[in-house]
Short mmCIF file of C-alpha atoms and ligand atoms in Angstrom, two decimals:
data_model
loop_
_atom_site.label_atom_id
_atom_site.label_comp_id
_atom_site.label_asym_id
_atom_site.label_seq_id
_atom_site.Cartn_x
_atom_site.Cartn_y
_atom_site.Cartn_z
CA MET A 1145 10.49 -0.23 -37.21
CA PRO A 1146 12.41 -1.38 -34.12
CA HIS A 1147 14.06 -4.78 -34.35
CA GLY A 1148 11.83 -6.43 -31.72
CA ARG A 1149 8.61 -5.33 -33.34
CA LEU A 1150 9.81 -6.47 -36.74
CA LEU A 1151 10.37 -9.96 -35.37
CA ARG A 1152 6.89 -10.00 -33.93
CA VAL A 1153 5.31 -9.05 -37.25
CA ILE A 1154 7.38 -11.69 -39.05
CA SER A 1155 6.31 -14.31 -36.52
CA LEU A 1156 2.61 -13.54 -37.01
CA ALA A 1157 2.87 -13.35 -40.78
CA GLY A 1158 4.83 -16.61 -40.86
CA ALA A 1159 2.24 -18.45 -38.78
CA THR A 1160 -0.54 -17.17 -41.04
CA ILE A 1161 1.26 -18.34 -44.17
CA ILE A 1162 1.97 -21.78 -42.70
CA TRP A 1163 -1.68 -22.03 -41.70
CA GLU A 1164 -2.86 -21.14 -45.21
CA ILE A 1165 -0.47 -23.65 -46.82
CA ALA A 1166 -1.40 -26.40 -44.36
CA ALA A 1167 -5.12 -25.80 -44.97
CA SER A 1168 -4.71 -26.01 -48.75
CA VAL A 1169 -2.71 -29.24 -48.39
CA VAL A 1170 -5.38 -30.77 -46.10
CA ASN A 1171 -8.05 -29.41 -48.42
CA ASP A 1172 -10.92 -30.14 -46.02
CA PRO A 1173 -12.70 -26.98 -44.70
CA LEU A 1174 -14.29 -29.00 -41.91
CA PHE A 1175 -10.96 -30.23 -40.60
CA LEU A 1176 -9.06 -26.97 -41.06
CA PRO A 1177 -10.55 -23.89 -42.73
CA ARG A 1178 -8.22 -21.63 -44.66
CA PHE A 1179 -7.07 -18.28 -43.32
CA THR A 1180 -8.57 -16.56 -46.36
CA GLU A 1181 -11.93 -18.21 -45.69
CA VAL A 1182 -11.85 -17.05 -42.11
CA ILE A 1183 -11.11 -13.52 -43.23
CA GLN A 1184 -14.09 -13.68 -45.60
CA THR A 1185 -16.37 -14.98 -42.86
CA PHE A 1186 -15.08 -12.27 -40.55
CA TYR A 1187 -15.91 -9.70 -43.19
CA HIS A 1188 -19.36 -11.19 -43.52
CA VAL A 1189 -20.18 -11.17 -39.80
CA VAL A 1190 -18.99 -7.61 -39.47
CA ALA A 1191 -20.89 -6.39 -42.52
CA SER A 1192 -24.11 -8.17 -41.55
CA GLY A 1193 -24.10 -6.58 -38.12
CA ASP A 1194 -24.00 -9.99 -36.44
CA LEU A 1195 -20.72 -9.29 -34.71
CA LEU A 1196 -21.94 -6.13 -33.06
CA ARG A 1197 -25.00 -7.90 -31.70
CA ASP A 1198 -22.94 -10.86 -30.46
CA LEU A 1199 -20.33 -8.61 -28.93
CA PHE A 1200 -22.99 -6.62 -27.16
CA GLU A 1201 -24.63 -9.67 -25.61
CA SER A 1202 -21.37 -11.24 -24.52
CA LEU A 1203 -20.19 -8.01 -22.97
CA MET A 1204 -23.50 -7.84 -21.18
CA HIS A 1205 -23.06 -11.31 -19.67
CA PHE A 1206 -19.48 -10.43 -18.84
CA GLY A 1207 -20.44 -7.06 -17.37
CA ILE A 1208 -23.21 -8.47 -15.17
CA GLY A 1209 -20.90 -11.12 -13.73
CA LEU A 1210 -17.83 -8.95 -13.32
CA GLY A 1211 -19.79 -5.99 -11.96
CA LEU A 1212 -21.53 -8.14 -9.40
CA GLY A 1213 -18.22 -9.78 -8.56
CA ILE A 1214 -16.57 -6.43 -7.89
CA VAL A 1215 -19.47 -5.11 -5.83
CA ILE A 1216 -19.60 -8.20 -3.66
CA ALA A 1217 -15.96 -9.29 -3.46
CA ILE A 1218 -14.34 -5.97 -2.56
CA PRO A 1219 -16.35 -5.23 0.61
CA ILE A 1220 -16.10 -8.83 1.80
CA GLY A 1221 -12.36 -8.96 1.06
CA MET A 1222 -11.91 -5.68 2.92
CA MET A 1223 -13.73 -7.00 5.97
CA MET A 1224 -11.74 -10.22 5.98
CA GLY A 1225 -8.43 -8.41 5.56
CA TRP A 1226 -9.22 -5.88 8.25
CA SER A 1227 -10.86 -7.96 10.96
CA ARG A 1228 -9.63 -11.28 12.25
CA THR A 1229 -13.17 -12.12 13.37
CA ALA A 1230 -14.64 -11.56 9.92
CA ASP A 1231 -11.79 -13.60 8.48
CA ASN A 1232 -12.56 -16.52 10.77
CA ILE A 1233 -16.24 -16.44 9.96
CA ILE A 1234 -16.05 -16.01 6.19
CA ASP A 1235 -12.85 -17.82 5.25
CA PRO A 1236 -14.12 -21.40 5.70
CA LEU A 1237 -17.13 -20.64 3.48
CA VAL A 1238 -14.90 -19.13 0.83
CA GLU A 1239 -12.54 -22.08 0.91
CA LEU A 1240 -15.48 -24.43 0.59
CA VAL A 1241 -17.03 -22.79 -2.47
CA ARG A 1242 -13.92 -21.47 -4.22
CA PRO A 1243 -12.57 -24.76 -5.61
CA ILE A 1244 -15.86 -25.57 -7.36
CA PRO A 1245 -15.39 -24.88 -11.09
CA PRO A 1246 -17.77 -22.06 -12.10
CA ILE A 1247 -19.19 -24.18 -14.91
CA ALA A 1248 -20.49 -26.70 -12.39
CA TRP A 1249 -22.96 -24.00 -11.31
CA ILE A 1250 -24.75 -24.08 -14.67
CA PRO A 1251 -27.58 -26.42 -13.51
CA PHE A 1252 -28.37 -24.22 -10.54
CA ALA A 1253 -28.01 -21.09 -12.64
CA ILE A 1254 -30.76 -22.45 -14.91
CA ILE A 1255 -32.99 -23.55 -12.03
CA TRP A 1256 -32.63 -20.30 -10.12
CA LEU A 1257 -32.50 -17.78 -12.93
CA HIS A 1258 -33.98 -19.72 -15.88
CA LEU A 1259 -32.63 -19.15 -19.38
CA THR A 1260 -31.89 -15.47 -18.91
CA HIS A 1261 -28.91 -13.20 -19.30
CA TYR A 1262 -28.69 -13.24 -15.52
CA ALA A 1263 -28.02 -16.98 -15.56
CA ALA A 1264 -25.06 -16.43 -17.87
CA GLY A 1265 -23.97 -13.49 -15.72
CA PHE A 1266 -24.14 -15.72 -12.67
CA ILE A 1267 -21.63 -18.17 -14.16
CA VAL A 1268 -19.28 -15.31 -14.98
CA PHE A 1269 -19.79 -14.04 -11.44
CA MET A 1270 -18.80 -17.39 -9.95
CA GLY A 1271 -15.58 -17.21 -11.94
CA ALA A 1272 -14.85 -13.55 -11.17
CA VAL A 1273 -15.73 -13.21 -7.50
CA PHE A 1274 -12.93 -15.22 -5.90
CA PRO A 1275 -9.87 -13.75 -7.58
CA ILE A 1276 -11.10 -10.27 -6.58
CA LEU A 1277 -11.94 -11.37 -3.06
CA ILE A 1278 -8.62 -13.10 -2.43
CA ASN A 1279 -6.55 -10.21 -3.76
CA THR A 1280 -8.54 -7.57 -1.90
CA TYR A 1281 -8.10 -9.61 1.25
CA ALA A 1282 -4.36 -9.97 0.74
CA GLY A 1283 -3.91 -6.26 0.04
CA PHE A 1284 -5.73 -5.29 3.22
CA ARG A 1285 -4.07 -7.89 5.39
CA ASP A 1286 -0.60 -6.84 4.22
CA THR A 1287 -1.02 -3.13 4.96
CA PRO A 1288 2.20 -2.33 6.85
CA GLN A 1289 1.67 -1.63 10.54
CA ILE A 1290 4.03 1.33 10.29
CA LEU A 1291 1.66 3.08 7.85
CA ILE A 1292 -1.29 2.46 10.15
CA ASP A 1293 0.74 3.80 13.07
CA SER A 1294 1.87 6.87 11.23
CA GLY A 1295 -1.75 7.51 10.27
CA LYS A 1296 -2.83 7.18 13.88
CA VAL A 1297 -0.34 9.70 15.24
CA LEU A 1298 -1.53 12.13 12.57
CA GLY A 1299 -5.10 11.93 13.82
CA CYS A 1300 -6.41 9.13 11.61
CA VAL A 1301 -7.71 6.92 14.37
CA ARG A 1302 -11.19 5.58 13.59
CA SER A 1303 -11.35 2.32 11.65
CA ARG A 1304 -13.40 4.00 8.96
CA ASP A 1305 -10.72 6.61 8.35
CA LEU A 1306 -7.87 4.13 8.54
CA ILE A 1307 -9.54 1.96 5.92
CA LYS A 1308 -10.42 4.83 3.63
CA LYS A 1309 -7.17 6.76 3.91
CA ILE A 1310 -4.60 4.01 4.37
CA ALA A 1311 -5.64 0.38 3.87
CA LEU A 1312 -7.72 0.95 0.74
CA PRO A 1313 -5.15 3.04 -1.14
CA TYR A 1314 -2.47 0.58 -0.10
CA ALA A 1315 -4.53 -2.39 -1.30
CA LEU A 1316 -5.64 -0.80 -4.57
CA PRO A 1317 -2.87 -2.30 -6.75
CA SER A 1318 -3.66 -5.72 -5.33
CA ILE A 1319 -7.38 -5.22 -5.94
CA ALA A 1320 -6.64 -4.18 -9.51
CA THR A 1321 -4.62 -7.35 -10.01
CA GLY A 1322 -7.57 -9.34 -8.69
CA VAL A 1323 -9.96 -7.65 -11.10
CA ARG A 1324 -7.59 -8.35 -13.96
CA ILE A 1325 -7.40 -12.04 -13.15
CA ALA A 1326 -11.18 -12.08 -12.69
CA MET A 1327 -11.64 -10.61 -16.14
CA GLY A 1328 -9.60 -13.43 -17.64
CA VAL A 1329 -11.52 -16.13 -15.80
CA GLY A 1330 -14.85 -14.38 -16.39
CA TRP A 1331 -14.29 -14.19 -20.11
CA MET A 1332 -13.68 -17.94 -20.26
CA CYS A 1333 -16.93 -18.42 -18.39
CA VAL A 1334 -18.77 -16.37 -21.01
CA VAL A 1335 -18.17 -19.08 -23.62
CA ALA A 1336 -19.41 -21.82 -21.32
CA ALA A 1337 -22.36 -19.76 -20.10
CA GLU A 1338 -23.65 -19.07 -23.60
CA LEU A 1339 -23.51 -22.77 -24.42
CA PHE A 1340 -26.72 -23.65 -22.64
CA GLY A 1341 -28.99 -21.37 -24.60
CA VAL A 1342 -29.66 -18.23 -22.63
CA SER A 1343 -29.98 -16.32 -25.92
CA ASN A 1344 -29.48 -16.65 -29.65
CA HIS A 1345 -26.57 -14.29 -29.77
CA GLY A 1346 -23.20 -13.93 -28.11
CA LEU A 1347 -19.63 -14.67 -29.13
CA GLY A 1348 -19.56 -17.92 -27.17
CA TYR A 1349 -22.99 -18.95 -28.44
CA LYS A 1350 -21.86 -18.47 -32.04
CA VAL A 1351 -18.89 -20.79 -31.58
CA TRP A 1352 -21.31 -23.62 -30.82
CA TRP A 1353 -23.85 -22.54 -33.39
CA TYR A 1354 -21.35 -22.58 -36.27
CA LYS A 1355 -20.10 -25.99 -35.10
CA ASP A 1356 -23.64 -27.36 -35.20
CA ILE A 1357 -24.02 -26.28 -38.84
CA HIS A 1358 -20.56 -27.66 -39.63
CA GLN A 1359 -19.12 -24.30 -40.60
CA MET A 1360 -15.74 -24.43 -38.98
CA ASP A 1361 -14.56 -21.17 -40.56
CA GLY A 1362 -17.30 -19.50 -38.49
CA VAL A 1363 -16.11 -21.32 -35.38
CA LEU A 1364 -12.57 -20.17 -35.95
CA THR A 1365 -13.65 -16.62 -36.70
CA TYR A 1366 -15.49 -16.37 -33.40
CA MET A 1367 -12.62 -18.03 -31.55
CA LEU A 1368 -10.27 -15.37 -32.85
CA ILE A 1369 -12.74 -12.62 -31.97
CA LEU A 1370 -13.00 -14.00 -28.42
CA GLY A 1371 -9.22 -13.79 -28.12
CA ILE A 1372 -8.97 -10.31 -29.57
CA VAL A 1373 -11.73 -8.89 -27.34
CA SER A 1374 -10.12 -10.40 -24.25
CA LEU A 1375 -6.74 -9.00 -25.18
CA THR A 1376 -8.23 -5.57 -25.80
CA ILE A 1377 -10.08 -5.50 -22.48
CA ASP A 1378 -6.92 -6.53 -20.65
CA ARG A 1379 -4.77 -3.93 -22.39
CA VAL A 1380 -7.22 -1.11 -21.76
CA PHE A 1381 -7.55 -2.07 -18.10
CA ARG A 1382 -3.81 -2.28 -17.66
CA TYR A 1383 -3.32 1.03 -19.35
CA ILE A 1384 -5.80 2.75 -17.05
CA THR A 1385 -4.55 1.16 -13.84
CA ASP A 1386 -0.81 1.19 -14.51
CA GLU A 1387 -0.68 4.70 -15.85
CA ARG A 1388 -2.87 6.44 -13.35
CA LEU A 1389 -3.67 4.43 -10.30
CA LEU A 1390 -0.57 2.44 -9.62
CA LYS A 1391 2.34 4.61 -10.60
CA TRP A 1392 3.68 4.53 -7.06
CA LYS A 1393 3.64 0.75 -6.92
CA THR A 1394 5.60 0.22 -10.12
CA GLY A 1395 8.04 2.75 -8.69
CA LEU A 1396 8.44 0.66 -5.57
CA VAL A 1397 9.06 -2.47 -7.56
CA ARG A 1398 11.56 -0.81 -9.81
CA ASN A 1399 13.47 0.67 -6.90
CA LYS A 1400 13.91 -2.65 -5.17
CA MET B 840 5.17 18.80 31.08
CA LEU B 841 5.35 15.17 29.99
CA LYS B 842 5.38 12.75 32.90
CA ILE B 843 6.09 9.06 32.78
CA ASN B 844 5.21 7.37 36.08
CA ASN B 845 6.19 3.83 37.12
CA LEU B 846 5.83 2.63 33.58
CA SER B 847 6.37 -1.06 32.87
CA LYS B 848 5.65 -3.08 29.77
CA LYS B 849 5.42 -6.82 29.35
CA TYR B 850 4.85 -8.80 26.17
CA ASP B 851 3.43 -12.03 27.53
CA ASP B 852 6.19 -13.04 29.93
CA LEU B 853 8.86 -10.83 28.44
CA LEU B 854 9.50 -7.78 30.59
CA VAL B 855 10.63 -5.05 28.21
CA LEU B 856 10.43 -1.88 30.28
CA ASP B 857 10.83 -1.92 34.03
CA ASN B 858 9.52 0.92 36.12
CA ILE B 859 10.46 3.94 34.04
CA ASN B 860 10.06 7.31 35.71
CA LEU B 861 10.76 10.42 33.73
CA GLU B 862 9.70 14.05 33.81
CA ILE B 863 10.28 16.08 30.71
CA ALA B 864 9.88 19.84 30.88
CA ASP B 865 8.26 21.80 28.06
CA SER B 866 10.74 22.53 25.27
CA GLU B 867 13.26 20.09 26.62
CA PHE B 868 15.28 18.09 24.11
CA ILE B 869 15.87 14.56 25.41
CA CYS B 870 17.98 11.93 23.74
CA LEU B 871 17.36 8.32 24.66
CA LEU B 872 20.12 5.77 24.25
CA GLY B 873 20.44 2.13 25.11
CA PRO B 874 21.45 -1.28 23.80
CA SER B 875 19.34 -2.58 20.98
CA GLY B 876 16.25 -4.46 22.14
CA CYS B 877 16.11 -2.60 25.46
CA GLY B 878 12.68 -1.13 24.75
CA LYS B 879 13.33 2.34 23.31
CA THR B 880 10.89 1.94 20.48
CA THR B 881 8.36 0.39 22.83
CA LEU B 882 8.66 3.36 25.18
CA LEU B 883 8.08 5.81 22.34
CA ARG B 884 5.13 3.84 21.04
CA ILE B 885 3.55 3.85 24.50
CA VAL B 886 4.04 7.61 24.81
CA ALA B 887 2.51 8.01 21.34
CA GLY B 888 -0.52 6.04 22.50
CA LEU B 889 0.09 3.31 19.94
CA GLU B 890 0.69 0.71 22.61
CA GLU B 891 -0.68 0.24 26.10
CA ALA B 892 1.53 0.21 29.15
CA THR B 893 1.21 -2.87 31.36
CA THR B 894 1.42 -0.72 34.47
CA GLY B 895 2.04 2.92 35.18
CA ARG B 896 0.84 5.99 33.41
CA ILE B 897 1.81 8.84 31.16
CA THR B 898 0.44 12.33 31.38
CA LEU B 899 0.87 15.38 29.21
CA ASN B 900 0.02 18.54 31.14
CA ASN B 901 -1.76 16.37 33.69
CA GLN B 902 -3.94 14.69 31.06
CA SER B 903 -3.59 10.94 30.83
CA ILE B 904 -2.57 9.56 27.48
CA THR B 905 -4.82 6.68 26.54
CA GLY B 906 -4.51 6.58 22.76
CA PRO B 907 -3.03 8.34 19.77
CA ASN B 908 -3.35 12.05 20.18
CA THR B 909 -2.45 14.89 17.84
CA CYS B 910 -0.69 16.68 20.72
CA ILE B 911 2.04 14.09 20.32
CA GLY B 912 3.69 13.65 16.95
CA MET B 913 6.00 10.88 15.88
CA VAL B 914 8.72 10.41 13.27
CA PHE B 915 9.86 6.91 12.34
CA GLN B 916 13.23 5.64 11.17
CA ASP B 917 11.93 4.37 7.84
CA TYR B 918 9.93 7.57 7.23
CA ALA B 919 6.55 5.81 6.94
CA LEU B 920 5.43 8.16 4.20
CA PHE B 921 2.37 7.04 2.26
CA PRO B 922 3.80 5.74 -1.02
CA TRP B 923 0.64 6.47 -3.03
CA ARG B 924 0.57 10.14 -2.06
CA ASN B 925 2.89 12.70 -3.54
CA ILE B 926 5.14 14.74 -1.27
CA LEU B 927 2.73 17.63 -0.88
CA ASP B 928 -0.20 15.38 -0.04
CA ASN B 929 1.92 13.40 2.39
CA ALA B 930 2.77 16.61 4.20
CA ILE B 931 -0.85 17.68 4.57
CA PHE B 932 -2.18 14.32 5.79
CA GLY B 933 -2.56 15.47 9.38
CA LEU B 934 -4.17 18.76 8.42
CA GLU B 935 -6.56 16.88 6.19
CA MET B 936 -7.55 14.67 9.09
CA LYS B 937 -8.18 17.78 11.16
CA GLY B 938 -10.68 18.86 8.53
CA VAL B 939 -8.60 21.69 7.07
CA ASP B 940 -9.60 22.46 3.51
CA LYS B 941 -7.22 20.73 1.09
CA GLU B 942 -6.13 23.80 -0.84
CA THR B 943 -5.53 25.79 2.33
CA ALA B 944 -3.48 22.93 3.70
CA ARG B 945 -1.50 22.59 0.48
CA ASN B 946 -0.64 26.26 0.41
CA LYS B 947 0.54 26.07 3.96
CA ALA B 948 2.69 23.01 3.26
CA ARG B 949 4.13 24.58 0.10
CA LYS B 950 5.57 27.39 2.16
CA TYR B 951 7.54 24.94 4.28
CA LEU B 952 8.54 22.75 1.36
CA ARG B 953 10.13 25.86 -0.10
CA LEU B 954 12.07 26.44 3.13
CA LEU B 955 13.28 22.87 2.96
CA GLY B 956 14.28 23.27 -0.68
CA LEU B 957 11.79 20.63 -1.73
CA GLU B 958 9.34 22.73 -3.72
CA ARG B 959 10.45 21.14 -6.99
CA PHE B 960 9.46 17.74 -5.64
CA GLU B 961 5.96 18.47 -4.41
CA LYS B 962 4.45 16.29 -7.14
CA SER B 963 7.00 13.49 -6.71
CA HIS B 964 6.22 10.29 -4.92
CA PRO B 965 8.31 9.17 -1.95
CA HIS B 966 10.17 6.48 -3.90
CA GLU B 967 11.65 9.18 -6.10
CA LEU B 968 13.31 10.98 -3.18
CA SER B 969 16.51 10.36 -1.24
CA GLY B 970 16.36 9.24 2.38
CA GLY B 971 17.21 12.70 3.68
CA MET B 972 14.46 14.31 1.62
CA LYS B 973 11.94 11.72 2.75
CA GLN B 974 12.78 12.31 6.39
CA ARG B 975 12.44 16.08 5.92
CA VAL B 976 8.96 15.51 4.54
CA ALA B 977 8.09 13.15 7.40
CA ILE B 978 9.23 15.74 9.95
CA LEU B 979 7.26 18.45 8.19
CA ARG B 980 4.21 16.18 8.13
CA ALA B 981 4.49 15.63 11.88
CA LEU B 982 5.04 19.33 12.66
CA LEU B 983 2.31 20.77 10.44
CA ILE B 984 -0.37 19.80 12.95
CA LYS B 985 1.57 21.54 15.71
CA PRO B 986 2.04 18.81 18.29
CA GLU B 987 3.39 19.79 21.70
CA VAL B 988 5.68 16.81 21.87
CA LEU B 989 7.69 15.30 19.03
CA LEU B 990 8.81 11.69 19.35
CA MET B 991 11.60 10.62 17.02
CA ASP B 992 12.67 6.98 16.75
CA GLU B 993 16.19 6.86 15.28
CA PRO B 994 15.03 9.26 12.60
CA PHE B 995 18.46 9.74 11.05
CA GLY B 996 19.70 6.19 11.61
CA ALA B 997 19.48 5.19 7.96
CA LEU B 998 21.16 8.29 6.56
CA ASP B 999 24.77 8.88 5.55
CA ALA B 1000 26.93 10.90 7.93
CA GLN B 1001 26.78 14.14 5.98
CA THR B 1002 23.02 14.14 5.47
CA ARG B 1003 22.66 13.20 9.08
CA ASN B 1004 24.66 16.22 10.28
CA GLN B 1005 22.68 18.45 7.96
CA LEU B 1006 19.36 17.18 9.29
CA GLN B 1007 20.52 17.60 12.87
CA ILE B 1008 21.27 21.24 12.14
CA GLU B 1009 17.89 21.73 10.48
CA LEU B 1010 16.10 20.00 13.34
CA LEU B 1011 17.75 22.29 15.89
CA LYS B 1012 16.73 25.31 13.83
CA ILE B 1013 13.12 24.20 13.91
CA TRP B 1014 13.34 23.38 17.58
CA ASN B 1015 14.87 26.78 18.36
CA LYS B 1016 11.97 28.44 16.65
CA ASP B 1017 9.00 26.72 18.18
CA LYS B 1018 10.56 24.96 21.16
CA LYS B 1019 8.72 21.68 21.12
CA THR B 1020 9.42 19.00 23.65
CA VAL B 1021 11.49 16.39 21.83
CA LEU B 1022 12.08 12.80 22.81
CA PHE B 1023 14.68 11.50 20.41
CA VAL B 1024 15.94 7.90 20.28
CA THR B 1025 19.36 7.41 18.77
CA HIS B 1026 22.16 4.90 18.55
CA SER B 1027 24.71 7.60 17.96
CA VAL B 1028 26.53 9.05 20.93
CA ASP B 1029 27.71 11.94 18.75
CA GLU B 1030 24.16 12.76 17.82
CA ALA B 1031 23.05 12.77 21.45
CA ALA B 1032 25.95 14.97 22.50
CA TYR B 1033 25.21 17.41 19.70
CA LEU B 1034 21.46 17.66 20.19
CA ALA B 1035 20.31 16.96 23.71
CA ASP B 1036 19.64 18.98 26.81
CA ARG B 1037 19.60 15.71 28.64
CA VAL B 1038 20.73 12.23 27.69
CA ILE B 1039 18.91 9.28 29.20
CA ILE B 1040 20.65 5.94 29.05
CA LEU B 1041 18.62 2.76 29.41
CA SER B 1042 20.00 -0.52 30.64
CA LYS B 1043 19.83 -3.66 28.59
CA ARG B 1044 16.44 -5.40 28.60
CA PRO B 1045 14.42 -5.01 30.70
CA GLY B 1046 15.03 -1.32 30.10
CA ARG B 1047 15.54 0.74 33.24
CA ILE B 1048 16.89 4.24 33.44
CA LYS B 1049 20.55 3.66 34.04
CA GLU B 1050 21.91 7.15 33.95
CA THR B 1051 20.91 10.71 33.17
CA ILE B 1052 23.43 13.18 31.83
CA GLU B 1053 22.62 16.88 31.65
CA ILE B 1054 24.27 18.89 28.92
CA ASN B 1055 24.39 22.58 29.65
CA LEU B 1056 26.20 23.69 26.53
CA PRO B 1057 24.97 26.46 24.26
CA ARG B 1058 23.95 25.63 20.70
CA PRO B 1059 25.07 25.35 18.00
CA ARG B 1060 27.70 23.13 19.53
CA ASP B 1061 31.11 22.50 18.16
CA ARG B 1062 31.13 18.76 17.54
CA THR B 1063 34.86 18.57 18.20
CA SER B 1064 35.12 20.79 21.26
CA MET B 1065 36.52 19.58 24.58
CA GLU B 1066 33.18 19.87 26.37
CA VAL B 1067 31.32 17.85 23.78
CA ASN B 1068 34.08 15.26 23.86
CA LYS B 1069 33.76 14.99 27.62
CA ILE B 1070 30.04 14.34 27.36
CA ARG B 1071 30.68 11.77 24.69
CA SER B 1072 33.14 9.86 26.87
CA ARG B 1073 30.73 9.82 29.74
CA VAL B 1074 27.91 8.45 27.60
CA LEU B 1075 30.21 5.93 25.97
CA LYS B 1076 31.41 4.69 29.32
CA THR B 1077 27.93 4.00 30.61
CA LEU B 1078 26.85 2.44 27.34
CA GLY B 1079 30.01 0.35 27.16
CA ALA B 1080 29.36 -1.07 30.59
CA GLU B 1081 25.85 -2.00 29.45
CA GLN B 1082 27.05 -3.61 26.27
CA GLU B 1083 29.63 -5.65 28.16
CA ALA B 1084 26.99 -6.79 30.60
CA GLN B 1085 24.93 -7.89 27.65
CA ALA B 1086 27.74 -9.81 25.96
N1 LIG C 1576 4.63 -6.48 19.58
C1 LIG C 1576 5.59 -7.16 20.26
N2 LIG C 1576 5.35 -8.41 20.71
C2 LIG C 1576 6.30 -9.08 21.39
N3 LIG C 1576 7.53 -8.60 21.66
C3 LIG C 1576 7.82 -7.37 21.23
C4 LIG C 1576 6.88 -6.58 20.51
N4 LIG C 1576 7.47 -5.39 20.20
C5 LIG C 1576 8.71 -5.44 20.71
N5 LIG C 1576 8.93 -6.62 21.33
C6 LIG C 1576 10.16 -7.01 22.03
O1 LIG C 1576 10.46 -6.02 22.96
C7 LIG C 1576 11.85 -5.79 23.06
C8 LIG C 1576 12.15 -4.33 22.89
O2 LIG C 1576 11.90 -3.95 21.57
P1 LIG C 1576 12.13 -2.47 21.07
O3 LIG C 1576 11.32 -1.54 21.88
O4 LIG C 1576 11.86 -2.46 19.61
O5 LIG C 1576 13.68 -2.24 21.36
P2 LIG C 1576 14.66 -1.08 20.84
O6 LIG C 1576 13.87 -0.09 20.09
O7 LIG C 1576 15.27 -0.52 22.08
O8 LIG C 1576 15.70 -1.75 20.00
C9 LIG C 1576 12.49 -6.67 22.00
O9 LIG C 1576 13.02 -7.80 22.64
C10 LIG C 1576 11.36 -7.04 21.09
O10 LIG C 1576 11.56 -8.33 20.56
MG1 LIG C 1577 13.97 0.54 18.07
#
């Protein structure tokens, strides 16, 4: 095992041991459940099939919000980055709505969409849409003039072609960064969105549910699951984008 | 025949080019020199249709140039290759835009990449290549769509002396073969004396045509010969006077 990885394993194992010792000293499962209890609860939620159901519903809320965010933010960001006029029209609206914390939309989500999965998805959407929009916009706006010019002299003249062949590929790494940030924010919104009772399942919902029945080992189990799922999604996304899509960009950075 | 008639260019109140008149015969190789900031790039961009002239007009075979046109190709100093495309797909960009089938275009480009000794790099991205290689690809990319005129804006300015000489030789080979009209901006007097049929020297801004020097020497030229040296001194003298006036 390489030295660095060994240290990482030791660090994790050490933290777990300290946790276990601390919990046995405190000896109050409500204040701090033991690691071994959490593992047992984890085993239980996996075996009972609860986890799969919760995971499915949370991913659904996440997927609705993120998907909608991508579909709406990318075209708008493209327009704003490409056309000064579109920028002037849309930017003030964006700057008005963007600073509002997504969670503050919960009352309207309930009024507009009732207690449905869409309401939860809407909260995730409010968290996801702006990071994607801003990064798409920046990528388009920063397309070097020289690349546009060299496209033009090679017969790529219409706006449609310039966007498709030059601005979009140039902006893709930036868009991917936006989506990645949006996934982080969106996942946090999932927990908040499942708090107000859109369904009886979901990773976020279960955090609150276990708290209400004073089972803090369940709370901690679902907290850890939330972290692990988020980490996995991020890693998979990075693997796909870094390895395939953005090889040229990492090359540029490295060569600087 | 490329004709530039009474061409002037202003950016707001800044007069950059002042009444340029120039007739370039088919297959002529023109080098354009002048102090930095005198409007050489601007002139090329106007000819390429990337920029509008304030007054005057440009015609290619009696057709006015009003916008970018595949009859006129351009090569930039910093290559302007598309960093997300590999070398082969950079080369075929123009063909692709013309609607040529991708595989057909690729096969065509491969043939030339082989001639340039770049076939091993067809899957590489621009950042993996040296400056000389990148400029070879950029020139190939411009030539693959067979423009009548090739504009080159200090294409070898960022290269080391040896690579630069090598690329000059290769460029002349290509030019000998299909005799394009070339309008080539350079800072190097040596380069102009080695390449051009005619050297045009612009004054400091606002750029006006200060002097025209014909070079009737056969190619390939001996860079150190008496005749080439004579040309060089003449160009240097005119340029020197301009630089002094600027200082
Ligand atoms: N888009 C522009 N807007 C305003 N001024 C410009 C623009 N492009 C070039 N200029 C000015 O025009 C002058 C000539 O520039 P350029 O053609 O690049 O000179 P050269 O290539 O001979 O060094 C410079 O003073 C430059 O600052
Ligand atoms: Mg210039």
